[in-house]
mmCIF file of C-alpha atoms and ligand atoms in Angstrom:
data_model
loop_
_atom_site.group_PDB
_atom_site.id
_atom_site.type_symbol
_atom_site.label_atom_id
_atom_site.label_comp_id
_atom_site.label_asym_id
_atom_site.label_seq_id
_atom_site.Cartn_x
_atom_site.Cartn_y
_atom_site.Cartn_z
ATOM 1 C CA MET A 1 0.000 0.000 0.000
ATOM 2 C CA VAL A 2 1.189 3.478 -0.823
ATOM 3 C CA THR A 3 -0.353 6.226 1.322
ATOM 4 C CA GLY A 4 -0.438 9.521 -0.548
ATOM 5 C CA GLY A 5 -0.167 7.418 -3.690
ATOM 6 C CA ALA A 6 -1.876 10.046 -5.864
ATOM 7 C CA GLY A 7 0.664 12.720 -4.965
ATOM 8 C CA PHE A 8 3.846 13.661 -6.800
ATOM 9 C CA ILE A 9 6.304 11.111 -5.365
ATOM 10 C CA GLY A 10 3.558 8.583 -4.619
ATOM 11 C CA SER A 11 2.289 8.454 -8.186
ATOM 12 C CA HIS A 12 5.811 7.842 -9.515
ATOM 13 C CA LEU A 13 6.303 5.042 -6.998
ATOM 14 C CA VAL A 14 2.983 3.435 -7.920
ATOM 15 C CA GLU A 15 3.931 3.600 -11.604
ATOM 16 C CA ARG A 16 7.226 1.852 -10.893
ATOM 17 C CA LEU A 17 5.553 -0.868 -8.818
ATOM 18 C CA VAL A 18 2.982 -1.449 -11.553
ATOM 19 C CA GLU A 19 5.812 -1.762 -14.091
ATOM 20 C CA ARG A 20 7.147 -4.581 -11.909
ATOM 21 C CA GLY A 21 3.750 -6.272 -12.075
ATOM 22 C CA GLU A 22 2.897 -5.659 -8.415
ATOM 23 C CA ARG A 23 -0.584 -5.156 -7.056
ATOM 24 C CA VAL A 24 -0.805 -1.828 -5.223
ATOM 25 C CA VAL A 25 -3.384 -0.233 -2.948
ATOM 26 C CA VAL A 26 -3.309 3.561 -3.212
ATOM 27 C CA LEU A 27 -4.682 5.254 -0.102
ATOM 28 C CA ASP A 28 -5.210 8.966 -0.662
ATOM 29 C CA ASN A 29 -7.631 11.517 0.769
ATOM 30 C CA PHE A 30 -7.209 13.966 -2.155
ATOM 31 C CA ASP A 31 -6.449 16.734 0.313
ATOM 32 C CA PRO A 32 -7.141 20.099 -1.342
ATOM 33 C CA TYR A 33 -3.635 21.438 -0.499
ATOM 34 C CA TYR A 34 -3.394 21.412 -4.284
ATOM 35 C CA PRO A 35 -6.084 20.595 -6.839
ATOM 36 C CA GLU A 36 -7.660 17.167 -6.723
ATOM 37 C CA ALA A 37 -7.747 17.097 -10.543
ATOM 38 C CA ALA A 38 -3.927 17.102 -10.648
ATOM 39 C CA LYS A 39 -3.799 14.125 -8.276
ATOM 40 C CA ARG A 40 -6.467 12.226 -10.238
ATOM 41 C CA SER A 41 -4.500 12.781 -13.405
ATOM 42 C CA ASN A 42 -1.259 11.646 -11.665
ATOM 43 C CA ILE A 43 -2.629 8.120 -11.200
ATOM 44 C CA GLU A 44 -4.757 7.796 -14.308
ATOM 45 C CA ARG A 45 -2.249 5.621 -16.146
ATOM 46 C CA SER A 46 -1.575 3.361 -13.187
ATOM 47 C CA LEU A 47 -5.281 2.842 -12.575
ATOM 48 C CA ALA A 48 -5.710 1.759 -16.199
ATOM 49 C CA SER A 49 -3.241 -1.100 -15.583
ATOM 50 C CA GLY A 50 -5.833 -2.973 -13.522
ATOM 51 C CA LEU A 51 -3.208 -3.634 -10.840
ATOM 52 C CA VAL A 52 -4.078 -0.648 -8.651
ATOM 53 C CA THR A 53 -6.922 -0.354 -6.158
ATOM 54 C CA LEU A 54 -7.737 3.214 -5.211
ATOM 55 C CA VAL A 55 -9.039 3.710 -1.673
ATOM 56 C CA THR A 56 -10.149 7.232 -0.857
ATOM 57 C CA GLY A 57 -9.303 7.574 2.797
ATOM 58 C CA ASP A 58 -7.416 9.524 5.400
ATOM 59 C CA VAL A 59 -4.518 8.324 7.514
ATOM 60 C CA ARG A 60 -6.159 9.959 10.517
ATOM 61 C CA ASP A 61 -9.068 7.530 10.177
ATOM 62 C CA ALA A 62 -8.164 4.266 11.953
ATOM 63 C CA GLU A 63 -11.091 2.363 10.461
ATOM 64 C CA ALA A 64 -10.172 3.407 6.913
ATOM 65 C CA LEU A 65 -6.627 2.151 7.512
ATOM 66 C CA ARG A 66 -7.827 -1.145 8.968
ATOM 67 C CA ALA A 67 -10.152 -1.751 6.045
ATOM 68 C CA ALA A 68 -7.547 -0.814 3.439
ATOM 69 C CA ILE A 69 -4.997 -3.217 4.958
ATOM 70 C CA THR A 70 -7.235 -6.173 5.764
ATOM 71 C CA ASP A 71 -9.570 -6.023 2.730
ATOM 72 C CA HIS A 72 -6.649 -6.111 0.327
ATOM 73 C CA GLY A 73 -4.128 -8.302 2.161
ATOM 74 C CA VAL A 74 -1.534 -5.524 2.422
ATOM 75 C CA THR A 75 1.870 -6.773 3.611
ATOM 76 C CA ARG A 76 4.110 -3.723 3.044
ATOM 77 C CA VAL A 77 3.383 -0.020 3.356
ATOM 78 C CA VAL A 78 5.144 3.037 1.987
ATOM 79 C CA HIS A 79 3.843 5.981 3.993
ATOM 80 C CA LEU A 80 4.061 9.134 1.891
ATOM 81 C CA ALA A 81 0.796 10.814 2.898
ATOM 82 C CA ALA A 82 1.589 14.096 4.642
ATOM 83 C CA ARG A 83 0.863 17.801 4.780
ATOM 84 C CA PRO A 84 3.800 19.279 2.830
ATOM 85 C CA GLY A 85 5.100 22.846 2.639
ATOM 86 C CA VAL A 86 7.946 24.062 4.809
ATOM 87 C CA ARG A 87 7.046 27.769 4.776
ATOM 88 C CA LEU A 88 3.285 27.355 5.213
ATOM 89 C CA SER A 89 3.880 25.277 8.339
ATOM 90 C CA LEU A 90 5.074 28.364 10.199
ATOM 91 C CA GLU A 91 1.794 30.154 9.555
ATOM 92 C CA GLU A 92 -0.478 27.256 10.388
ATOM 93 C CA PRO A 93 1.333 24.460 12.240
ATOM 94 C CA GLU A 94 -1.660 22.475 13.508
ATOM 95 C CA PRO A 95 -2.415 20.364 10.409
ATOM 96 C CA TYR A 96 1.254 19.335 10.315
ATOM 97 C CA LEU A 97 0.968 17.783 13.763
ATOM 98 C CA ASP A 98 -2.444 16.365 13.028
ATOM 99 C CA ILE A 99 -1.677 14.766 9.653
ATOM 100 C CA ASN A 100 2.065 14.100 9.843
ATOM 101 C CA VAL A 101 2.350 13.053 13.487
ATOM 102 C CA SER A 102 -1.081 11.684 14.529
ATOM 103 C CA GLY A 103 -1.586 10.283 11.023
ATOM 104 C CA THR A 104 1.751 8.460 11.228
ATOM 105 C CA LEU A 105 0.906 7.124 14.676
ATOM 106 C CA ASN A 106 -2.405 5.768 13.336
ATOM 107 C CA LEU A 107 -0.675 4.198 10.389
ATOM 108 C CA LEU A 108 1.924 2.482 12.567
ATOM 109 C CA LYS A 109 -0.763 1.181 14.917
ATOM 110 C CA ALA A 110 -2.756 -0.177 11.971
ATOM 111 C CA CYS A 111 0.365 -1.903 10.598
ATOM 112 C CA ARG A 112 1.165 -3.419 13.987
ATOM 113 C CA ASP A 113 -2.398 -4.612 14.558
ATOM 114 C CA HIS A 114 -3.082 -6.011 11.089
ATOM 115 C CA GLY A 115 0.085 -7.901 10.227
ATOM 116 C CA VAL A 116 2.127 -5.408 8.174
ATOM 117 C CA ARG A 117 5.773 -5.958 9.169
ATOM 118 C CA LYS A 118 7.539 -3.625 6.722
ATOM 119 C CA VAL A 119 7.073 0.137 6.543
ATOM 120 C CA VAL A 120 8.944 2.776 4.569
ATOM 121 C CA PHE A 121 8.403 6.264 5.992
ATOM 122 C CA ALA A 122 8.873 9.448 3.968
ATOM 123 C CA SER A 123 10.991 11.804 6.030
ATOM 124 C CA SER A 124 12.675 14.967 4.889
ATOM 125 C CA SER A 125 15.928 16.879 4.680
ATOM 126 C CA SER A 126 14.158 19.520 6.751
ATOM 127 C CA VAL A 127 14.728 17.441 9.898
ATOM 128 C CA TYR A 128 18.328 18.718 9.817
ATOM 129 C CA GLY A 129 17.419 22.393 9.596
ATOM 130 C CA GLY A 130 20.205 23.120 7.112
ATOM 131 C CA THR A 131 23.943 22.634 7.324
ATOM 132 C CA SER A 132 26.859 23.944 5.303
ATOM 133 C CA GLN A 133 28.364 20.430 5.368
ATOM 134 C CA PRO A 134 26.845 17.298 3.862
ATOM 135 C CA ALA A 135 24.398 16.048 6.501
ATOM 136 C CA ASP A 136 24.831 12.476 7.644
ATOM 137 C CA GLU A 137 22.322 10.421 9.548
ATOM 138 C CA GLU A 138 24.691 9.457 12.359
ATOM 139 C CA THR A 139 26.415 12.663 13.427
ATOM 140 C CA THR A 140 24.390 15.620 12.090
ATOM 141 C CA PRO A 141 21.905 16.732 14.744
ATOM 142 C CA CYS A 142 18.229 17.163 13.902
ATOM 143 C CA ARG A 143 17.420 20.816 14.539
ATOM 144 C CA PRO A 144 14.388 21.586 12.376
ATOM 145 C CA LEU A 145 13.611 25.226 11.570
ATOM 146 C CA SER A 146 9.917 24.704 10.857
ATOM 147 C CA PRO A 147 6.925 22.841 12.292
ATOM 148 C CA TYR A 148 6.995 20.802 9.072
ATOM 149 C CA GLY A 149 10.551 19.640 9.857
ATOM 150 C CA ALA A 150 9.575 19.063 13.481
ATOM 151 C CA SER A 151 6.609 16.919 12.386
ATOM 152 C CA LYS A 152 8.967 14.724 10.376
ATOM 153 C CA VAL A 153 11.349 14.365 13.357
ATOM 154 C CA ALA A 154 8.339 13.260 15.427
ATOM 155 C CA GLY A 155 7.257 10.820 12.703
ATOM 156 C CA GLU A 156 10.747 9.309 12.675
ATOM 157 C CA ALA A 157 10.719 8.993 16.462
ATOM 158 C CA LEU A 158 7.410 7.121 16.307
ATOM 159 C CA CYS A 159 8.850 4.782 13.660
ATOM 160 C CA SER A 160 11.856 4.105 15.886
ATOM 161 C CA SER A 161 9.633 3.315 18.855
ATOM 162 C CA PHE A 162 7.315 0.960 16.911
ATOM 163 C CA ALA A 163 10.317 -0.867 15.473
ATOM 164 C CA ALA A 164 11.742 -1.311 18.969
ATOM 165 C CA SER A 165 8.561 -2.283 20.808
ATOM 166 C CA ASP A 166 6.574 -4.133 18.146
ATOM 167 C CA GLY A 167 9.260 -5.633 15.944
ATOM 168 C CA LEU A 168 8.305 -3.737 12.781
ATOM 169 C CA ASP A 169 11.026 -3.268 10.155
ATOM 170 C CA ILE A 170 10.958 0.425 9.278
ATOM 171 C CA VAL A 171 13.122 2.501 6.980
ATOM 172 C CA ALA A 172 12.804 6.294 7.251
ATOM 173 C CA LEU A 173 14.035 7.970 4.079
ATOM 174 C CA ARG A 174 15.035 11.621 4.250
ATOM 175 C CA PHE A 175 14.169 13.039 0.825
ATOM 176 C CA PHE A 176 16.065 16.095 -0.431
ATOM 177 C CA THR A 177 13.932 18.541 -2.499
ATOM 178 C CA VAL A 178 12.595 16.028 -4.993
ATOM 179 C CA TYR A 179 11.660 17.318 -8.454
ATOM 180 C CA GLY A 180 10.533 15.982 -11.807
ATOM 181 C CA PRO A 181 7.356 15.668 -13.875
ATOM 182 C CA ARG A 182 4.187 16.218 -11.820
ATOM 183 C CA GLN A 183 6.107 18.062 -9.088
ATOM 184 C CA ARG A 184 3.843 19.712 -6.512
ATOM 185 C CA PRO A 185 2.778 23.111 -7.859
ATOM 186 C CA ASP A 186 3.963 25.010 -4.751
ATOM 187 C CA MET A 187 7.589 23.898 -5.075
ATOM 188 C CA ALA A 188 10.275 26.106 -6.585
ATOM 189 C CA ILE A 189 11.021 24.282 -9.840
ATOM 190 C CA SER A 190 7.381 23.929 -10.842
ATOM 191 C CA ARG A 191 6.523 27.477 -9.727
ATOM 192 C CA PHE A 192 9.499 29.032 -11.485
ATOM 193 C CA THR A 193 8.865 27.109 -14.689
ATOM 194 C CA ARG A 194 5.208 28.102 -14.770
ATOM 195 C CA MET A 195 6.030 31.743 -14.111
ATOM 196 C CA ILE A 196 8.938 32.048 -16.532
ATOM 197 C CA ALA A 197 6.945 30.338 -19.285
ATOM 198 C CA GLY A 198 3.930 32.546 -18.553
ATOM 199 C CA GLY A 199 5.978 35.770 -18.385
ATOM 200 C CA GLU A 200 5.034 36.352 -14.733
ATOM 201 C CA GLU A 201 7.308 37.751 -12.035
ATOM 202 C CA VAL A 202 9.233 35.043 -10.187
ATOM 203 C CA PRO A 203 9.367 35.441 -6.382
ATOM 204 C CA VAL A 204 12.922 34.707 -5.234
ATOM 205 C CA TYR A 205 13.481 34.330 -1.509
ATOM 206 C CA GLY A 206 16.743 35.900 -0.371
ATOM 207 C CA ASP A 207 19.568 36.994 -2.668
ATOM 208 C CA GLY A 208 19.540 33.846 -4.818
ATOM 209 C CA THR A 209 22.563 32.257 -3.130
ATOM 210 C CA SER A 210 20.649 29.664 -1.101
ATOM 211 C CA GLN A 211 21.295 26.063 -2.091
ATOM 212 C CA ARG A 212 19.313 22.858 -2.332
ATOM 213 C CA ASP A 213 20.351 19.295 -2.995
ATOM 214 C CA TYR A 214 17.672 18.909 -5.707
ATOM 215 C CA THR A 215 17.083 15.203 -6.387
ATOM 216 C CA TYR A 216 15.385 13.859 -9.487
ATOM 217 C CA VAL A 217 12.301 11.794 -8.808
ATOM 218 C CA SER A 218 13.423 8.629 -10.650
ATOM 219 C CA ASP A 219 16.536 8.482 -8.452
ATOM 220 C CA VAL A 220 14.411 8.821 -5.333
ATOM 221 C CA ILE A 221 12.075 6.080 -6.559
ATOM 222 C CA ASP A 222 15.109 3.799 -7.086
ATOM 223 C CA GLY A 223 15.930 4.396 -3.423
ATOM 224 C CA VAL A 224 12.384 3.800 -2.198
ATOM 225 C CA VAL A 225 12.086 0.555 -4.167
ATOM 226 C CA ALA A 226 15.458 -0.608 -2.812
ATOM 227 C CA ALA A 227 14.227 0.186 0.700
ATOM 228 C CA ILE A 228 11.137 -1.966 0.087
ATOM 229 C CA ASP A 229 13.173 -4.849 -1.333
ATOM 230 C CA THR A 230 16.207 -4.889 0.957
ATOM 231 C CA PRO A 231 15.746 -6.979 4.097
ATOM 232 C CA LEU A 232 16.829 -4.508 6.784
ATOM 233 C CA ARG A 233 15.919 -5.385 10.350
ATOM 234 C CA GLY A 234 14.635 -2.912 12.934
ATOM 235 C CA TYR A 235 14.695 0.841 12.379
ATOM 236 C CA ARG A 236 16.971 2.553 9.825
ATOM 237 C CA VAL A 237 17.216 6.132 8.676
ATOM 238 C CA LEU A 238 18.774 7.003 5.341
ATOM 239 C CA ASN A 239 19.304 10.161 3.286
ATOM 240 C CA LEU A 240 18.054 10.091 -0.307
ATOM 241 C CA GLY A 241 19.645 13.102 -1.940
ATOM 242 C CA ARG A 242 22.135 13.657 -4.682
ATOM 243 C CA GLY A 243 24.991 15.121 -2.666
ATOM 244 C CA GLU A 244 25.536 18.068 -5.045
ATOM 245 C CA PRO A 245 23.676 21.212 -4.005
ATOM 246 C CA ILE A 246 22.625 23.768 -6.630
ATOM 247 C CA VAL A 247 22.584 27.522 -6.015
ATOM 248 C CA LEU A 248 19.131 29.051 -6.542
ATOM 249 C CA ARG A 249 20.252 31.568 -9.177
ATOM 250 C CA ASP A 250 22.025 28.812 -11.158
ATOM 251 C CA LEU A 251 18.785 26.858 -11.100
ATOM 252 C CA LEU A 252 16.982 29.923 -12.436
ATOM 253 C CA ASN A 253 19.587 30.310 -15.210
ATOM 254 C CA ASN A 254 19.134 26.655 -16.192
ATOM 255 C CA LEU A 255 15.381 27.078 -16.311
ATOM 256 C CA GLU A 256 15.648 30.239 -18.456
ATOM 257 C CA THR A 257 17.884 28.412 -20.923
ATOM 258 C CA GLU A 258 15.605 25.404 -21.177
ATOM 259 C CA ILE A 259 12.407 27.450 -21.442
ATOM 260 C CA GLY A 260 14.007 29.967 -23.823
ATOM 261 C CA ARG A 261 12.703 32.956 -21.951
ATOM 262 C CA GLU A 262 14.244 35.387 -19.472
ATOM 263 C CA ALA A 263 12.925 35.396 -15.905
ATOM 264 C CA ARG A 264 11.618 38.601 -14.372
ATOM 265 C CA LEU A 265 12.744 38.301 -10.768
ATOM 266 C CA ARG A 266 11.105 39.795 -7.714
ATOM 267 C CA HIS A 267 13.458 39.535 -4.734
ATOM 268 C CA LEU A 268 11.730 38.898 -1.417
ATOM 269 C CA PRO A 269 13.222 38.523 2.060
ATOM 270 C CA GLU A 270 14.650 35.181 3.124
ATOM 271 C CA GLN A 271 11.820 33.109 4.526
ATOM 272 C CA PRO A 272 11.867 32.033 8.157
ATOM 273 C CA GLY A 273 11.955 28.253 8.360
ATOM 274 C CA ASP A 274 13.889 27.976 5.092
ATOM 275 C CA PRO A 275 17.369 26.443 5.465
ATOM 276 C CA ARG A 276 20.060 28.391 3.593
ATOM 277 C CA SER A 277 21.532 25.197 2.325
ATOM 278 C CA THR A 278 20.854 21.456 2.219
ATOM 279 C CA CYS A 279 23.218 18.705 1.165
ATOM 280 C CA ALA A 280 22.990 14.951 1.686
ATOM 281 C CA ASP A 281 25.780 12.595 2.590
ATOM 282 C CA ILE A 282 24.465 9.548 0.748
ATOM 283 C CA SER A 283 27.159 7.055 1.721
ATOM 284 C CA ARG A 284 24.829 5.136 4.027
ATOM 285 C CA ALA A 285 22.084 4.726 1.391
ATOM 286 C CA ARG A 286 24.798 3.671 -1.057
ATOM 287 C CA ALA A 287 26.096 1.020 1.326
ATOM 288 C CA MET A 288 22.740 -0.298 2.544
ATOM 289 C CA LEU A 289 20.542 0.037 -0.538
ATOM 290 C CA GLY A 290 23.003 0.243 -3.424
ATOM 291 C CA TYR A 291 21.461 3.699 -4.026
ATOM 292 C CA GLU A 292 23.230 5.588 -6.807
ATOM 293 C CA PRO A 293 21.558 8.752 -8.132
ATOM 294 C CA SER A 294 22.225 9.105 -11.827
ATOM 295 C CA VAL A 295 20.355 12.206 -13.058
ATOM 296 C CA ALA A 296 22.566 15.318 -13.048
ATOM 297 C CA ALA A 297 20.824 18.607 -12.252
ATOM 298 C CA ALA A 298 21.174 19.977 -15.802
ATOM 299 C CA ASP A 299 19.580 16.825 -17.232
ATOM 300 C CA GLY A 300 16.848 16.750 -14.616
ATOM 301 C CA VAL A 301 15.918 20.380 -15.242
ATOM 302 C CA ARG A 302 15.777 19.645 -18.987
ATOM 303 C CA LEU A 303 13.561 16.599 -18.438
ATOM 304 C CA TYR A 304 11.264 18.611 -16.184
ATOM 305 C CA THR A 305 10.897 21.603 -18.519
ATOM 306 C CA GLN A 306 10.407 19.354 -21.567
ATOM 307 C CA TRP A 307 7.586 17.613 -19.726
ATOM 308 C CA TYR A 308 6.059 20.927 -18.629
ATOM 309 C CA LEU A 309 6.248 22.513 -22.087
ATOM 310 C CA GLU A 310 4.769 19.416 -23.688
ATOM 311 C CA MET A 311 1.903 19.332 -21.180
ATOM 312 C CA ASN A 312 1.144 23.017 -21.715
ATOM 313 C CA ARG A 313 1.928 23.271 -25.429
ATOM 314 C CA ASP A 314 -1.454 24.695 -26.440
ATOM 315 C CA ARG A 315 -1.589 27.314 -23.701
ATOM 316 C CA ILE A 316 2.004 28.520 -24.081
ATOM 317 C CA GLY A 317 1.985 28.271 -27.867
ATOM 318 C CA SER A 318 -0.915 30.721 -28.077
ATOM 319 C CA ARG A 319 0.581 33.462 -25.887
HETATM 320 C C1 UGA B 1 10.948 20.806 -0.292
HETATM 321 C C2 UGA B 1 9.514 20.286 -0.099
HETATM 322 O O1 UGA B 1 8.583 21.332 -0.260
HETATM 323 C C3 UGA B 1 9.308 19.618 1.215
HETATM 324 O O2 UGA B 1 8.057 18.978 1.219
HETATM 325 C C4 UGA B 1 10.400 18.633 1.436
HETATM 326 O O3 UGA B 1 10.259 17.931 2.608
HETATM 327 C C5 UGA B 1 11.717 19.364 1.384
HETATM 328 O O4 UGA B 1 11.872 19.862 0.059
HETATM 329 C C6 UGA B 1 12.866 18.475 1.699
HETATM 330 O O5 UGA B 1 13.656 18.168 0.847
HETATM 331 O O6 UGA B 1 13.006 18.096 2.842
HETATM 332 P P1 UGA B 1 12.189 23.069 -0.141
HETATM 333 O O7 UGA B 1 13.579 22.552 -0.122
HETATM 334 O O8 UGA B 1 11.902 24.323 0.609
HETATM 335 O O9 UGA B 1 11.165 21.990 0.446
HETATM 336 O O10 UGA B 1 11.792 23.148 -1.690
HETATM 337 P P2 UGA B 1 11.205 24.285 -2.616
HETATM 338 O O11 UGA B 1 9.924 24.806 -2.084
HETATM 339 O O12 UGA B 1 11.216 23.749 -3.993
HETATM 340 O O13 UGA B 1 12.280 25.477 -2.485
HETATM 341 C C7 UGA B 1 13.566 25.368 -3.053
HETATM 342 C C8 UGA B 1 14.283 26.685 -2.951
HETATM 343 O O14 UGA B 1 13.601 27.682 -3.716
HETATM 344 C C9 UGA B 1 14.378 27.236 -1.540
HETATM 345 O O15 UGA B 1 15.655 27.826 -1.391
HETATM 346 C C10 UGA B 1 13.295 28.311 -1.493
HETATM 347 O O16 UGA B 1 13.598 29.364 -0.601
HETATM 348 C C11 UGA B 1 13.288 28.810 -2.920
HETATM 349 N N1 UGA B 1 11.980 29.331 -3.368
HETATM 350 C C12 UGA B 1 10.878 28.550 -3.326
HETATM 351 C C13 UGA B 1 11.907 30.622 -3.868
HETATM 352 O O17 UGA B 1 12.906 31.360 -3.911
HETATM 353 N N2 UGA B 1 10.704 31.073 -4.318
HETATM 354 C C14 UGA B 1 9.586 30.294 -4.288
HETATM 355 O O18 UGA B 1 8.507 30.786 -4.699
HETATM 356 C C15 UGA B 1 9.660 29.010 -3.779
#
């Protein structure tokens, strides 16, 4: 079962599992954080395979979780359902605790009580709070700068406790700014692309020197699938990044080149809660999962913009 399976990362994972011929239950509540139509379209192809069962349900609903697991004989769960959005979490923290922490607790209880022994939990680079050095799972402290990051630290802690007390095998994967086709519309690469292509002003937080370890979605899916397949006992936490941060203004330059249009920038103050820099040390994921990201930033940005321009050909062509 993939919770949040109609979302950006979830829909790519479901596609990959379907390609392998696996039966998948998608549990998604189609939360209106961004339009339901986008999420429906994300899973259209997978649903057509006949291998996917869509269950509309919420991870905060214990009965929905029980039914989804027991009705469909679920044995492994990838828990991606969450309230995303680092910056928004400072304005309105409550749903982050409700969905990301209580929802994760519910999910873990349902797994424990209904025979699921393997869980992969989607954590985040924002647990670290930003470091100038590559962050590693063992020695870099978790000092989140936002309620979103704090909710992911709490989710990890719950995973650790359920692995210890109930014998679940749980891998928490810390994703680093994942991008690619179908990226969430509030994230930088999708926002910037839409605005540059549409000739709108692009809001840039800070002076453009902040950095992110942008990671292409197919690389992240390789890591998630390896985490499902690899028999790791107990609780593990692993970074899934690329290990090569990109400066924001270089990202903007790449996007301008690929879209063939200059960006009109509007500089805004640095946002509280936003790390200045993120960078993953991926040696542990390499060693434990054989994880090896292969999509360089320039290629990933090209793949993303090609997808976007193709999807919006009629609209952009007529401007
Ligand atoms: C992203 C996701 O939104 C989180 O869900 C995820 O957990 C997190 O990555 C992670 O890797 O842990 P973020 O890194 O903030 O969070 O990703 P973006 O929203 O794409 O922002 C990337 C960069 O662009 C940041 O430096 C941000 O300040 C900047 N930005 C973003 C702008 O300058 N303008 C915008 O309008 C949006």
